[in-house]
């Protein structure tokens, strides 16, 4: 190879890691200088561009990647199909490599990038690294994509296991030329005035090193108890790896193999692997139904007449519904950018069924406030709760927020953490303070309507209203 061989560009996307990164590994293996690039292209994501919490995460994840690469990460903005050919021409690149994203629009963009680069005589190679199984390979016996999770996951487990993850490449050969790129701060991904990200800073450390540390800690300590722990919002029973997985700081293949190595076959391990399966299932639903974030998979739900309730929605968003388990969840989301899965189901059910507000309103709020906001998982889960998804919880299954609280937060640890104004209430009344005797409320320092809201709706009546609206669909 000549002393200054043409460089290879690696286009980073939702794969902000060194380990199990086939595009990066292949680029390093060429022995050529490597130019790592990230392109900020809010235009392509259109209405699905990252929300505020995700942008905060992205900022810090890009910083962490830059520090770990051993070569500067070049930041560019614009449409990738314009930016990549321009860069390739400027640096006289030999090839451009990337890992594929799985969203339908990303596939179209990949084709446009490959065509534009081919026109310049620049080679391209792309790889699968976002899912456990190659997209579109898990299909039914008749060759159709699955619409129901259980047979989908069975088919996954019957397929050859995902390939073992690649180790991080030993060292990158940096490119010595100059590239005019952006400064990360100029993208203004983090909030300034007001700076609402304090809770995020205290809760998270984005980046690959932190993802690996969290994975080892969870698999080493919690995996055997996961089947029960995953339903206890007051405990640290789940992995909290979702934002790391979303941004590709850890790959699902790394996690799959690490979980298999860490745990004996059994409830905890198998349940955890199945949750990775739900992520996989959601991604393939979005591929099958690109309208998933907008349109109900069950078309009859287009006819459901949702309520327009700005005050109710505002109370829901900010944790002021008067139902402690709902309020605790919404406050956890606002403060930390994350919410426990069980509570995501309870809060989503409350919006859609108790308030009879469209699931799209909730989907949008979660997309803006979750650090793990993921187009496929978020839309599929909202449709699941709303009963309009492919493999959904039936609409008539309306979560009772009091019973959910009493069952899954029996000792009240979760509600007491996020609704401290109720902390003095005995467990018996904690999930239904409006039923507590006046003296109990007084002793706990709770004045309903003042220190804590009265219930926004009567759950039994709201449930009846929701069921009547649902019955109307069949008429
Ligand atoms: C209304 C609603 C909205 C949701 N929105 C999102 C979202 O935007 N992004 C997101 O990643 N998850 C979403 N989920 C799924 C789930 O709540 C989170 O993945 C989980 O709470 C993340 O916490 P964890 O990493 O500790 O999960 P763990 O229990 O440790 O699970 C491990 C991993 O499996 C995946 N996973 C677990 N449960 C699900 C699920 N039901 N669907 C898809 N993947 C799953 C996640 O990648 C998760 O990190 C949503 C669920 C609901 C009910």
Coordinates of C-alpha atoms and ligand atoms in Angstrom, one line a residue:
X1 CA 0.0 0.0 0.0
X2 CA 1.4 3.5 -0.9
X3 CA 2.4 5.7 2.1
X4 CA -0.8 7.9 1.7
X5 CA -3.5 5.5 0.6
X6 CA -7.0 6.7 -0.1
X7 CA -9.0 6.7 3.2
X8 CA -12.1 4.7 4.0
X9 CA -15.1 6.6 5.4
X10 CA -17.2 5.0 8.2
X11 CA -20.6 6.6 8.5
X12 CA -21.8 6.2 12.2
X13 CA -25.6 6.3 12.8
X14 CA -27.4 4.4 15.6
X15 CA -24.3 2.3 16.2
X16 CA -22.2 4.6 18.4
X17 CA -19.8 1.9 19.6
X18 CA -16.5 0.2 18.7
X19 CA -17.4 -3.3 19.7
X20 CA -19.6 -5.5 17.4
X21 CA -19.4 -2.8 14.8
X22 CA -19.0 -4.6 11.5
X23 CA -18.6 -1.5 9.4
X24 CA -15.8 -0.1 11.6
X25 CA -14.1 -3.5 11.8
X26 CA -14.2 -4.0 8.0
X27 CA -12.8 -0.4 7.5
X28 CA -9.9 -1.0 9.9
X29 CA -9.1 -4.4 8.3
X30 CA -8.4 -2.6 5.0
X31 CA -5.3 -1.1 6.6
X32 CA -6.3 2.3 5.1
X33 CA -6.8 5.5 7.1
X34 CA -10.3 5.6 8.5
X35 CA -12.4 8.8 8.6
X36 CA -15.2 8.3 11.1
X37 CA -18.2 10.6 10.4
X38 CA -21.6 11.4 12.0
X39 CA -24.2 13.3 9.9
X40 CA -26.8 15.3 11.7
X41 CA -29.8 15.1 9.4
X42 CA -33.0 16.1 11.1
X43 CA -34.5 16.6 7.6
X44 CA -34.7 12.9 6.8
X45 CA -36.3 11.9 10.1
X46 CA -39.0 14.5 9.3
X47 CA -41.7 14.4 11.8
X48 CA -39.9 11.6 13.6
X49 CA -36.7 13.6 14.4
X50 CA -35.3 13.0 17.9
X51 CA -37.2 14.6 20.8
X52 CA -35.5 16.8 23.4
X53 CA -34.4 14.0 25.7
X54 CA -32.9 11.9 22.9
X55 CA -31.1 14.9 21.6
X56 CA -29.5 15.4 25.0
X57 CA -28.4 11.7 24.9
X58 CA -27.1 12.0 21.4
X59 CA -24.9 14.9 22.3
X60 CA -23.2 13.0 25.1
X61 CA -23.0 9.8 23.2
X62 CA -21.2 11.5 20.3
X63 CA -18.8 13.0 22.7
X64 CA -18.1 9.6 24.3
X65 CA -17.6 8.0 20.9
X66 CA -15.2 10.8 19.8
X67 CA -13.1 10.2 22.9
X68 CA -12.9 6.4 22.4
X69 CA -12.2 6.2 18.7
X70 CA -8.5 7.1 18.6
X71 CA -9.3 9.4 15.6
X72 CA -11.5 12.4 15.5
X73 CA -15.2 11.9 14.8
X74 CA -16.1 14.3 12.0
X75 CA -19.4 16.0 12.4
X76 CA -21.3 17.1 9.3
X77 CA -24.9 18.1 8.7
X78 CA -27.3 17.8 5.8
X79 CA -28.8 15.0 3.8
X80 CA -26.4 12.0 3.8
X81 CA -26.9 11.4 0.1
X82 CA -25.5 14.9 -0.5
X83 CA -23.0 15.1 2.3
X84 CA -21.3 11.7 1.8
X85 CA -20.5 12.1 -1.9
X86 CA -19.2 15.6 -1.2
X87 CA -16.9 14.3 1.5
X88 CA -15.8 11.3 -0.5
X89 CA -14.8 13.6 -3.4
X90 CA -13.0 16.0 -1.0
X91 CA -10.9 13.3 0.6
X92 CA -10.6 11.1 -2.5
X93 CA -12.1 8.2 -0.5
X94 CA -11.7 4.6 -1.5
X95 CA -14.9 3.5 0.0
X96 CA -17.8 4.4 2.4
X97 CA -18.9 1.8 4.9
X98 CA -21.9 1.8 7.3
X99 CA -24.2 -0.3 9.4
X100 CA -27.8 -0.3 8.2
X101 CA -30.7 1.2 10.1
X102 CA -33.9 -0.8 10.1
X103 CA -36.5 2.0 9.5
X104 CA -38.2 1.8 6.1
X105 CA -37.0 5.4 5.2
X106 CA -33.4 4.5 6.1
X107 CA -33.4 1.8 3.4
X108 CA -34.4 4.3 0.8
X109 CA -31.7 6.6 1.9
X110 CA -29.1 3.8 1.9
X111 CA -29.9 3.1 -1.8
X112 CA -29.7 6.9 -2.6
X113 CA -26.3 7.1 -0.9
X114 CA -25.0 4.0 -2.6
X115 CA -26.1 5.3 -6.1
X116 CA -24.6 8.7 -5.6
X117 CA -21.3 7.3 -4.4
X118 CA -21.2 4.7 -7.2
X119 CA -21.6 7.6 -9.6
X120 CA -18.3 8.9 -8.3
X121 CA -16.6 5.5 -8.5
X122 CA -16.6 5.1 -4.7
X123 CA -17.3 1.7 -3.4
X124 CA -19.9 1.2 -0.6
X125 CA -20.5 -1.7 1.8
X126 CA -23.2 -1.9 4.4
X127 CA -23.8 -4.4 7.3
X128 CA -26.4 -5.6 9.7
X129 CA -25.8 -4.8 13.3
X130 CA -28.9 -3.2 14.7
X131 CA -30.9 -6.4 15.4
X132 CA -30.3 -9.9 16.5
X133 CA -31.5 -11.4 13.3
X134 CA -31.1 -10.2 9.7
X135 CA -34.2 -8.1 8.9
X136 CA -37.0 -10.0 7.0
X137 CA -35.4 -13.4 7.6
X138 CA -37.8 -14.4 10.5
X139 CA -40.9 -15.3 8.6
X140 CA -43.7 -17.8 8.9
X141 CA -43.8 -21.1 7.1
X142 CA -45.8 -19.4 4.3
X143 CA -43.0 -16.8 4.1
X144 CA -45.0 -14.0 5.6
X145 CA -43.8 -11.7 8.4
X146 CA -45.3 -12.4 11.8
X147 CA -48.0 -10.2 13.3
X148 CA -48.1 -12.0 16.6
X149 CA -45.2 -12.1 19.0
X150 CA -45.2 -15.6 20.4
X151 CA -44.8 -17.5 17.1
X152 CA -42.3 -14.8 16.0
X153 CA -40.1 -15.4 19.0
X154 CA -40.4 -19.1 18.7
X155 CA -39.2 -18.8 15.1
X156 CA -36.3 -16.6 16.3
X157 CA -35.2 -19.2 18.9
X158 CA -35.5 -22.0 16.3
X159 CA -33.3 -20.1 13.8
X160 CA -29.5 -20.3 13.9
X161 CA -28.4 -18.1 16.8
X162 CA -27.1 -14.6 16.1
X163 CA -23.4 -14.5 15.2
X164 CA -21.1 -13.9 18.1
X165 CA -20.3 -10.2 18.6
X166 CA -17.1 -8.8 17.0
X167 CA -14.4 -7.4 19.4
X168 CA -13.5 -3.7 19.1
X169 CA -10.9 -3.2 16.5
X170 CA -7.3 -2.9 17.9
X171 CA -6.5 0.6 16.5
X172 CA -7.7 2.9 13.8
X173 CA -5.2 4.4 11.4
X174 CA -6.2 8.1 11.5
X175 CA -6.5 10.3 8.4
X176 CA -4.0 13.1 8.4
X177 CA -5.9 15.5 6.2
X178 CA -8.1 18.3 7.3
X179 CA -11.9 18.2 7.0
X180 CA -14.2 21.3 7.6
X181 CA -16.8 19.9 10.0
X182 CA -19.2 21.2 12.6
X183 CA -18.6 21.8 16.2
X184 CA -20.9 19.6 18.4
X185 CA -22.0 22.6 20.4
X186 CA -23.3 24.3 17.3
X187 CA -26.0 21.6 16.9
X188 CA -27.5 22.8 20.1
X189 CA -28.6 19.3 21.1
X190 CA -28.6 20.1 24.8
X191 CA -31.1 22.5 26.4
X192 CA -29.8 26.0 27.4
X193 CA -32.6 28.2 28.7
X194 CA -34.3 26.7 30.5
X195 CA -31.8 23.9 31.3
X196 CA -34.2 21.0 32.1
X197 CA -31.5 18.3 31.8
X198 CA -30.3 18.2 35.4
X199 CA -32.2 15.0 36.2
X200 CA -30.9 13.4 33.0
X201 CA -27.3 14.3 34.0
X202 CA -27.8 12.7 37.4
X203 CA -29.5 9.6 36.1
X204 CA -27.4 8.6 33.1
X205 CA -23.9 8.4 31.6
X206 CA -24.3 7.9 27.8
X207 CA -21.6 6.0 25.9
X208 CA -20.3 2.5 25.2
X209 CA -18.2 2.2 28.4
X210 CA -21.2 2.9 30.5
X211 CA -23.4 0.6 28.5
X212 CA -20.9 -2.3 29.0
X213 CA -20.6 -1.5 32.7
X214 CA -24.4 -1.5 33.2
X215 CA -24.8 -4.7 31.2
X216 CA -22.2 -6.5 33.4
X217 CA -23.7 -5.2 36.6
X218 CA -27.3 -6.2 35.6
X219 CA -26.4 -9.6 34.2
X220 CA -24.1 -10.4 37.1
X221 CA -26.6 -9.3 39.8
X222 CA -30.2 -9.1 38.7
X223 CA -30.7 -11.6 35.8
X224 CA -31.8 -14.6 37.9
X225 CA -34.5 -12.4 39.6
X226 CA -35.5 -10.6 36.4
X227 CA -38.8 -12.5 35.9
X228 CA -40.1 -11.0 39.2
X229 CA -37.9 -7.9 39.4
X230 CA -39.1 -6.6 36.0
X231 CA -42.5 -6.0 37.6
X232 CA -41.3 -4.0 40.6
X233 CA -41.0 -0.4 39.6
X234 CA -39.6 0.5 43.1
X235 CA -36.6 -1.8 42.6
X236 CA -33.7 -1.7 40.3
X237 CA -34.9 -4.9 38.6
X238 CA -34.5 -4.2 34.9
X239 CA -31.4 -3.5 32.9
X240 CA -32.1 0.2 32.0
X241 CA -30.1 -0.5 28.9
X242 CA -32.9 0.8 26.5
X243 CA -31.2 4.2 25.7
X244 CA -27.8 2.5 25.2
X245 CA -29.5 -0.1 22.9
X246 CA -31.4 2.6 21.0
X247 CA -28.2 4.6 20.2
X248 CA -26.3 1.4 19.5
X249 CA -23.8 1.9 22.3
X250 CA -24.3 -1.8 23.0
X251 CA -25.5 -4.2 20.3
X252 CA -28.4 -6.7 20.9
X253 CA -26.0 -9.5 19.8
X254 CA -23.5 -8.5 22.6
X255 CA -26.4 -8.5 25.1
X256 CA -27.9 -11.8 23.8
X257 CA -24.6 -13.7 24.1
X258 CA -23.6 -12.1 27.4
X259 CA -27.0 -13.0 28.9
X260 CA -26.7 -16.6 27.6
X261 CA -23.2 -16.8 29.1
X262 CA -24.3 -15.2 32.4
X263 CA -27.4 -17.1 33.3
X264 CA -28.6 -20.7 33.4
X265 CA -31.6 -21.4 31.2
X266 CA -34.6 -20.4 33.3
X267 CA -37.2 -17.8 33.9
X268 CA -35.0 -14.8 34.5
X269 CA -32.7 -15.3 31.5
X270 CA -35.3 -16.5 29.1
X271 CA -37.7 -13.7 30.0
X272 CA -34.9 -11.1 29.5
X273 CA -34.0 -12.6 26.1
X274 CA -37.7 -12.5 25.2
X275 CA -37.7 -8.7 25.9
X276 CA -34.9 -8.3 23.4
X277 CA -37.3 -10.2 21.2
X278 CA -40.0 -7.6 21.7
X279 CA -37.5 -4.9 20.5
X280 CA -36.9 -7.1 17.4
X281 CA -40.6 -7.7 16.9
X282 CA -41.4 -4.0 17.0
X283 CA -38.6 -3.2 14.5
X284 CA -40.1 -5.8 12.0
X285 CA -43.6 -4.4 12.6
X286 CA -42.4 -1.0 11.5
X287 CA -40.8 -2.5 8.4
X288 CA -44.1 -4.2 7.6
X289 CA -46.3 -1.2 8.5
X290 CA -44.3 2.0 7.9
X291 CA -47.4 4.0 9.0
X292 CA -47.2 2.3 12.5
X293 CA -46.6 5.6 14.4
X294 CA -49.6 7.2 12.7
X295 CA -52.2 4.7 11.9
X296 CA -53.8 2.0 13.9
X297 CA -53.0 -1.5 12.6
X298 CA -56.7 -2.4 13.3
X299 CA -58.4 -0.1 10.8
X300 CA -61.7 -0.1 12.7
X301 CA -59.9 2.1 15.4
X302 CA -59.8 4.9 12.8
X303 CA -63.4 5.4 13.7
X304 CA -63.0 5.7 17.4
X305 CA -64.0 9.2 18.5
X306 CA -61.2 10.4 20.9
X307 CA -61.7 13.2 23.3
X308 CA -60.0 16.5 23.0
X309 CA -58.9 17.2 26.6
X310 CA -56.1 19.7 26.9
X311 CA -56.4 20.1 30.7
X312 CA -56.5 16.3 31.2
X313 CA -53.5 15.9 28.9
X314 CA -51.5 18.6 30.8
X315 CA -52.3 16.9 34.1
X316 CA -51.3 13.6 32.8
X317 CA -48.0 14.9 31.3
X318 CA -46.9 16.5 34.5
X319 CA -48.1 13.9 37.0
X320 CA -51.2 15.6 38.4
X321 CA -54.0 13.1 37.7
X322 CA -54.6 12.3 41.4
X323 CA -53.8 8.6 40.7
X324 CA -50.5 8.2 42.6
X325 CA -49.1 5.3 40.4
X326 CA -49.8 7.3 37.2
X327 CA -48.4 10.5 38.6
X328 CA -45.3 8.8 39.9
X329 CA -44.6 7.4 36.5
X330 CA -45.1 10.6 34.6
X331 CA -42.9 12.5 37.1
X332 CA -40.2 9.8 36.8
X333 CA -40.3 10.2 33.0
X334 CA -40.1 14.0 33.2
X335 CA -37.2 13.9 35.7
X336 CA -35.1 11.1 34.3
X337 CA -36.2 10.6 30.7
X338 CA -37.1 7.0 31.5
X339 CA -40.0 5.1 33.0
X340 CA -40.4 1.6 34.2
X341 CA -42.1 -0.7 31.6
X342 CA -45.0 -1.8 33.9
X343 CA -45.7 1.9 34.6
X344 CA -45.5 2.8 30.9
X345 CA -48.4 0.4 30.4
X346 CA -50.4 1.9 33.3
X347 CA -49.8 5.5 32.3
X348 CA -50.5 4.8 28.7
X349 CA -53.7 3.0 29.6
X350 CA -54.8 5.9 31.7
X351 CA -54.4 8.4 28.9
X352 CA -56.1 6.2 26.2
X353 CA -58.8 4.6 28.3
X354 CA -59.5 6.7 31.4
X355 CA -59.1 10.0 29.5
X356 CA -60.1 8.6 26.1
X357 CA -57.4 10.6 24.5
X358 CA -55.7 9.3 21.3
X359 CA -52.7 7.1 21.7
X360 CA -50.9 9.3 19.2
X361 CA -50.9 12.1 21.8
X362 CA -49.1 9.8 24.2
X363 CA -46.8 8.5 21.6
X364 CA -45.6 12.0 20.8
X365 CA -45.1 13.0 24.4
X366 CA -43.1 9.8 25.1
X367 CA -41.1 10.4 21.9
X368 CA -40.1 13.9 23.1
X369 CA -39.3 13.0 26.8
X370 CA -37.8 9.4 26.7
X371 CA -34.1 9.1 26.4
X372 CA -34.8 5.7 24.8
X373 CA -37.5 7.0 22.4
X374 CA -37.5 4.5 19.6
X375 CA -39.9 4.9 16.7
X376 CA -40.7 1.2 16.4
X377 CA -40.9 0.2 20.0
X378 CA -42.8 3.3 21.1
X379 CA -45.4 3.2 18.4
X380 CA -45.8 -0.6 18.7
X381 CA -46.2 -0.4 22.5
X382 CA -48.7 2.5 22.3
X383 CA -50.7 0.5 19.8
X384 CA -50.4 -2.6 22.1
X385 CA -51.8 -0.7 25.1
X386 CA -54.5 1.1 23.0
X387 CA -55.7 -2.3 21.7
X388 CA -55.3 -1.3 18.1
X389 CA -52.0 -3.1 17.4
X390 CA -51.3 -6.3 15.6
X391 CA -50.8 -8.4 18.8
X392 CA -52.4 -6.1 21.2
X393 CA -53.9 -6.2 24.7
X394 CA -57.6 -6.1 24.0
X395 CA -59.2 -2.7 24.3
X396 CA -61.6 -3.9 27.1
X397 CA -58.6 -4.6 29.3
X398 CA -58.5 -1.4 31.2
X399 CA -55.7 -1.1 33.8
X400 CA -57.1 -0.2 37.2
X401 CA -54.5 2.3 38.5
X402 CA -55.3 1.6 42.2
X403 CA -55.0 -2.2 41.8
X404 CA -51.9 -1.9 39.7
X405 CA -50.3 0.2 42.3
X406 CA -51.3 -2.1 45.1
X407 CA -50.0 -5.1 43.3
X408 CA -46.8 -3.9 41.8
X409 CA -45.8 -1.2 44.3
X410 CA -47.2 -2.9 47.4
X411 CA -44.7 -1.3 49.8
X412 CA -45.2 2.1 48.1
X413 CA -41.5 2.6 47.5
X414 CA -42.1 3.9 44.0
X415 CA -44.9 6.3 44.8
X416 CA -43.1 7.6 47.8
X417 CA -40.0 8.4 45.8
X418 CA -41.9 10.3 43.0
X419 CA -44.8 11.7 45.0
X420 CA -43.1 12.6 48.3
X421 CA -46.1 14.7 49.3
X422 CA -47.9 11.4 49.9
X423 CA -45.0 9.6 51.7
X424 CA -46.6 9.9 55.1
X425 CA -49.7 7.9 54.1
X426 CA -50.0 4.3 55.3
X427 CA -49.6 1.7 52.5
X428 CA -53.3 1.0 52.7
X429 CA -54.3 4.5 51.4
X430 CA -51.2 5.3 49.4
X431 CA -52.7 4.3 46.0
X432 CA -56.1 5.8 46.7
X433 CA -55.7 8.8 49.0
X434 CA -59.2 10.2 48.2
X435 CA -60.6 7.2 50.1
X436 CA -58.5 7.7 53.2
X437 CA -60.2 8.9 56.4
X438 CA -59.8 12.6 57.1
X439 CA -57.8 12.0 60.2
X440 CA -55.3 9.8 58.3
X441 CA -54.8 12.5 55.6
X442 CA -54.3 15.1 58.3
X443 CA -51.7 13.0 60.1
X444 CA -49.9 12.5 56.8
X445 CA -50.0 16.2 56.0
X446 CA -52.0 15.6 52.9
X447 CA -54.7 18.1 51.8
X448 CA -56.4 16.8 48.7
X449 CA -56.9 19.4 46.1
X450 CA -54.1 21.4 47.6
X451 CA -51.0 19.4 48.4
X452 CA -52.0 16.6 46.1
X453 CA -54.8 16.6 43.4
X454 CA -58.2 15.0 43.6
X455 CA -58.7 12.3 41.0
X456 CA -59.1 13.8 37.5
X457 CA -61.7 11.2 36.6
X458 CA -63.6 8.4 38.5
X459 CA -62.0 5.3 37.2
X460 CA -65.1 3.1 37.1
X461 CA -67.1 5.7 35.2
X462 CA -64.2 6.4 32.8
X463 CA -63.9 2.7 32.2
X464 CA -67.5 2.5 31.2
X465 CA -67.1 5.5 28.9
X466 CA -64.2 3.8 27.2
X467 CA -66.0 0.5 26.8
X468 CA -69.0 2.3 25.3
X469 CA -66.8 4.1 22.8
X470 CA -65.2 0.8 21.9
X471 CA -68.6 -0.9 21.5
X472 CA -69.5 1.9 19.1
X473 CA -66.8 0.6 16.7
X474 CA -68.7 -2.6 16.2
X475 CA -72.0 -0.9 15.6
Ligands
LIG1 C1 -46.3 2.9 26.0 C2 -45.0 2.3 25.9 C3 -44.0 3.0 25.2 C4 -42.7 2.4 25.1 N1 -41.7 3.1 24.4 C5 -40.5 2.6 24.2 C6 -39.5 3.3 23.5 O1 -39.7 4.4 22.9 N2 -38.3 2.7 23.4 C7 -38.0 1.5 24.0 O2 -36.8 1.1 23.9 N3 -38.9 0.8 24.6 C8 -40.2 1.3 24.8 N4 -41.1 0.6 25.5 C9 -40.8 -0.7 25.9 C10 -40.2 -0.9 27.4 O3 -41.0 -0.2 28.3 C11 -38.8 -0.4 27.5 O4 -38.0 -1.0 26.5 C12 -38.2 -0.8 28.8 O5 -39.0 -0.2 29.9 C13 -36.8 -0.3 28.9 O6 -36.2 -0.5 30.2 P1 -35.1 -1.6 30.4 O7 -33.9 -1.3 29.4 O8 -34.7 -1.6 31.8 O9 -35.8 -2.9 29.9 P2 -35.4 -4.4 30.2 O10 -36.6 -5.0 30.9 O11 -34.1 -4.6 30.9 O12 -35.4 -5.1 28.8 C14 -34.2 -5.2 28.0 C15 -34.4 -4.5 26.7 O13 -35.4 -5.2 25.9 C16 -36.1 -4.2 25.1 N5 -37.5 -4.2 25.6 C17 -38.0 -4.5 26.8 N6 -39.4 -4.5 26.8 C18 -39.7 -4.1 25.5 C19 -41.0 -3.9 24.9 N7 -42.2 -4.0 25.5 N8 -41.0 -3.5 23.6 C20 -39.8 -3.3 22.9 N9 -38.6 -3.6 23.4 C21 -38.6 -3.9 24.7 C22 -35.5 -2.9 25.4 O14 -34.5 -2.6 24.4 C23 -34.8 -3.1 26.7 O15 -33.7 -2.2 27.0 C24 -42.4 1.2 25.7 C25 -43.4 0.5 26.4 C26 -44.7 1.1 26.5 C27 -45.7 0.3 27.3

